[in-house]
mmCIF file of C-alpha atoms in Angstrom:
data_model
loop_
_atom_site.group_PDB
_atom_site.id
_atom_site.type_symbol
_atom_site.label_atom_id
_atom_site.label_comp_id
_atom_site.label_asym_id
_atom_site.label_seq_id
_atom_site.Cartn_x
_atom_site.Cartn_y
_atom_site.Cartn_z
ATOM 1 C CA UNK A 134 20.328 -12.034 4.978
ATOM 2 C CA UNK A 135 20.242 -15.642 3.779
ATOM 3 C CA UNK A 136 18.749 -16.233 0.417
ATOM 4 C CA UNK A 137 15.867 -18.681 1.784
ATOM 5 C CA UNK A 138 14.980 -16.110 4.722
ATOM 6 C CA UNK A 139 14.822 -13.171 1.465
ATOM 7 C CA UNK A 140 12.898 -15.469 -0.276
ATOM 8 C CA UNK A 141 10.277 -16.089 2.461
ATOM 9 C CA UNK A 142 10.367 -12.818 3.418
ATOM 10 C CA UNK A 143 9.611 -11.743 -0.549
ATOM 11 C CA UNK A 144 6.935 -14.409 -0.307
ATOM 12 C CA UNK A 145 4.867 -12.549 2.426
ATOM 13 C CA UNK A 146 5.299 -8.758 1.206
ATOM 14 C CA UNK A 147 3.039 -10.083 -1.886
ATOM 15 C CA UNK A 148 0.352 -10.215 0.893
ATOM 16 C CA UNK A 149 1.243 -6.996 2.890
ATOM 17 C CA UNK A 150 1.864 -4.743 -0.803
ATOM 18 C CA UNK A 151 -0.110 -5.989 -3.760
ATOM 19 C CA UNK A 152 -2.533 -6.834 -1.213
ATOM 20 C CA UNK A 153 -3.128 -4.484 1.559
ATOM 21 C CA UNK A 154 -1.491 -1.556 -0.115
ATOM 22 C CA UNK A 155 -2.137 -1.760 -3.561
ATOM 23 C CA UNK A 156 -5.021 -3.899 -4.044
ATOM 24 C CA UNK A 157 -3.874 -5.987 -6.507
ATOM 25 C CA UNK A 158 -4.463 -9.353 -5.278
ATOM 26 C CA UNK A 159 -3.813 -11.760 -8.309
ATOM 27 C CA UNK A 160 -0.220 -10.729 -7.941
ATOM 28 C CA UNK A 161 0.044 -12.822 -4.543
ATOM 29 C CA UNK A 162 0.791 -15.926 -3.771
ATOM 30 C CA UNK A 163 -1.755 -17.544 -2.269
ATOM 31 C CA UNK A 164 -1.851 -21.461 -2.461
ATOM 32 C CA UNK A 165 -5.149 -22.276 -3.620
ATOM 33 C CA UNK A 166 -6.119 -23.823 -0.344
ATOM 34 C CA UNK A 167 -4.964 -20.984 1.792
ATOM 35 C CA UNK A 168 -7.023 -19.786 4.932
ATOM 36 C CA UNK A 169 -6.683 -17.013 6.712
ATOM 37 C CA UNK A 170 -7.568 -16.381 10.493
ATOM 38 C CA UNK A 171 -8.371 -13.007 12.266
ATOM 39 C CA UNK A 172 -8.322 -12.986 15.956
ATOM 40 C CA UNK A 173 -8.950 -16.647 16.539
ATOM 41 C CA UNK A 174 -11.640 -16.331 13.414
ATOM 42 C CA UNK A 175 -11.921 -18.101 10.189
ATOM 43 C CA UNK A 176 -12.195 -15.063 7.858
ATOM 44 C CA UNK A 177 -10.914 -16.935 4.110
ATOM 45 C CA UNK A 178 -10.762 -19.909 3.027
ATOM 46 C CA UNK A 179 -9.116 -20.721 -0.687
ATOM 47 C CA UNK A 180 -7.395 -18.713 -2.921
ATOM 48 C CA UNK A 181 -10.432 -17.233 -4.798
ATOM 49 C CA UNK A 182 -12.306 -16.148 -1.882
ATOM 50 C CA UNK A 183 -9.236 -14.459 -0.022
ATOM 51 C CA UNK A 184 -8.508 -11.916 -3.676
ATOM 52 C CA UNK A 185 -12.119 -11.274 -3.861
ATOM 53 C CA UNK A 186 -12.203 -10.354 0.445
ATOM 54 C CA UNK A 187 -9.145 -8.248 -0.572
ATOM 55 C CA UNK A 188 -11.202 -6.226 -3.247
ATOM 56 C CA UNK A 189 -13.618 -4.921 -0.583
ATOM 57 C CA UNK A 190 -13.650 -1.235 -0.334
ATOM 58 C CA UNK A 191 -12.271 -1.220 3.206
ATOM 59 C CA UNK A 192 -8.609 -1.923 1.945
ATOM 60 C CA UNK A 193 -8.871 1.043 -0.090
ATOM 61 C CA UNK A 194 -7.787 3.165 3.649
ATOM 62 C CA UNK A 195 -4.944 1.156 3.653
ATOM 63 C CA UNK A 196 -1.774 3.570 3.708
ATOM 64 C CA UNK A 197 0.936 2.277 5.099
ATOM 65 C CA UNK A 198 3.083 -0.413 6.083
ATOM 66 C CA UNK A 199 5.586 1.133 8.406
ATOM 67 C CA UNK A 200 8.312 -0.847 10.961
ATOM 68 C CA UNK A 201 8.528 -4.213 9.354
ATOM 69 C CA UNK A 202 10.306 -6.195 12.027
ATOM 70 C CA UNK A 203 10.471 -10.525 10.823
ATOM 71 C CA UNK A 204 10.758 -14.035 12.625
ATOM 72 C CA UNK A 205 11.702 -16.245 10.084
ATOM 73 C CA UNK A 206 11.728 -20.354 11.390
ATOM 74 C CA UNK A 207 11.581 -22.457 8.585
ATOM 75 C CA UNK A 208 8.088 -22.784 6.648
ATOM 76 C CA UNK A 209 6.538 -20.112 9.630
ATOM 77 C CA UNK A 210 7.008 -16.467 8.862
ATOM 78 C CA UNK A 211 6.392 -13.779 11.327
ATOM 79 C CA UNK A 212 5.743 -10.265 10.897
ATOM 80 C CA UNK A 213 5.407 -7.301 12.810
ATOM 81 C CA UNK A 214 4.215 -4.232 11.539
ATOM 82 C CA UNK A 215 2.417 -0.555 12.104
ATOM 83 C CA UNK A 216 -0.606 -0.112 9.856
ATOM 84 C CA UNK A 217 -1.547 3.373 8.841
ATOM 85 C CA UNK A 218 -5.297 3.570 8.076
ATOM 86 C CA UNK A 219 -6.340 6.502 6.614
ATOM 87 C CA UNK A 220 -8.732 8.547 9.487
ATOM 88 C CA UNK A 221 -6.841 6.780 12.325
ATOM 89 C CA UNK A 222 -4.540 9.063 14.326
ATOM 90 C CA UNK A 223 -2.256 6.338 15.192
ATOM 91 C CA UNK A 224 -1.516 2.828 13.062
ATOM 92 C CA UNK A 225 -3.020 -0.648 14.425
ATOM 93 C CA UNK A 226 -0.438 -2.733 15.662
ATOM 94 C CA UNK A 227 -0.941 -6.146 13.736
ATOM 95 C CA UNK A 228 1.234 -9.429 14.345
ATOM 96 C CA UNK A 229 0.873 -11.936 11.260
ATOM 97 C CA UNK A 230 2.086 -15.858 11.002
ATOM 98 C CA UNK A 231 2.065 -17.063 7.411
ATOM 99 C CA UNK A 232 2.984 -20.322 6.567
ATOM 100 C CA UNK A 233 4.791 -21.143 3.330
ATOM 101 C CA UNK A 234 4.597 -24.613 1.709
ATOM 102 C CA UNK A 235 6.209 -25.174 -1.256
ATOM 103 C CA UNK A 236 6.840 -21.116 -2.056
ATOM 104 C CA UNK A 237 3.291 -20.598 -1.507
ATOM 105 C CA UNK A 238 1.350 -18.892 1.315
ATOM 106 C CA UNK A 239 -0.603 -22.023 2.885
ATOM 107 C CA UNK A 240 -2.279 -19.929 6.230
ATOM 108 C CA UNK A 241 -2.192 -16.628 7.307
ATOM 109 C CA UNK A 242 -3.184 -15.940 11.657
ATOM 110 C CA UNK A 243 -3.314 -12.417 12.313
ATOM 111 C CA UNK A 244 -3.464 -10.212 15.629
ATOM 112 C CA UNK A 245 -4.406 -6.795 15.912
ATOM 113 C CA UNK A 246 -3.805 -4.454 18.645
ATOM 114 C CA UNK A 247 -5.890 -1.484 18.511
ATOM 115 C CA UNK A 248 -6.469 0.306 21.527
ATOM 116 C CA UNK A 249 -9.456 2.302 22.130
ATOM 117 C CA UNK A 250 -10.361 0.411 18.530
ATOM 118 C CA UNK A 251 -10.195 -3.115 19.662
ATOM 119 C CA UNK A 252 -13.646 -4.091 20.244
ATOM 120 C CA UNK A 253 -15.113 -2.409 16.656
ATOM 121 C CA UNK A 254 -12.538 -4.366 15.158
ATOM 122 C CA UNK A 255 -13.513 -7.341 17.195
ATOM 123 C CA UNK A 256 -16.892 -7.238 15.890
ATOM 124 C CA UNK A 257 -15.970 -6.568 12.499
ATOM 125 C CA UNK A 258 -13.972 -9.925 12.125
ATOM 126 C CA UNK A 259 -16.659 -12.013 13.985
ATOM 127 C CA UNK A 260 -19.157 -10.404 11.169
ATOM 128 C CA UNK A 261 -17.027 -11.012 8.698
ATOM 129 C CA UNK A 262 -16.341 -14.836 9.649
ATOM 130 C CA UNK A 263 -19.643 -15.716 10.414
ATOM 131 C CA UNK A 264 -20.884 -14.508 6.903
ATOM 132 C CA UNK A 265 -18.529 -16.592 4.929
#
């Protein structure tokens, strides 16, 4: 593996581990005017606001992070990955772009696919986006 597609690479899993998994988010690194987008949804906008969305309670079911597959192109990193939720019989599928500028994360677009689950998660995001 190259040492710039490690690096990006390194740059994401701050999101996917100190944020999703071990809800630490000071430790990543967000650029302070980072958004984030959910299924076509704003959901975050700015540093701040995306640690304090990643304190909320729901993270806390958050498992695992399991089959890590990565597209690496540049400043656009993709990943691929099983979620295990804790309740769930089966992980959500989730597809995630980030976008790295200057060893930062500048945007982050993810896609879930969650079978029978899709449409509460749906209108979870939509709440979420329309009360920010």
């Amino acid at each position: 593996m190259s040492d710039f597609r490690a690096q990006q690479i390194a740059i994401v899993e701050t999101y996917l581990d100190a944020g999703l998994l071990q809800h630490k988010p000071e430790n990543v690194l967000f650029a302070e005017n980072c958004t984030r987008w959910e299924m076509g949804y704003a959901t975050g906008s700015g540093a701040a606001q995306l640690r304090e969305l990643l304190k909320d309670p729901a993270y806390e079911g958050n498992e695992a992070i399991e089959n890590r597959r990565w597209l690496v192109e540049g400043d656009e990193v993709d990943c691929f990955y099983d979620l295990r939720i804790a309740g769930l019989p089966e992980p959500l599928k989730i597809a995630t772009r980030f976008t790295i500028e200057n060893k930062l994360i500048s945007r982050i677009e993810i896609y879930v696919c969650a079978g029978e689950l899709q449409q509460i998660i749906m209108d979870q995001v939509k709440a979420l986006s329309e009360g920010l």
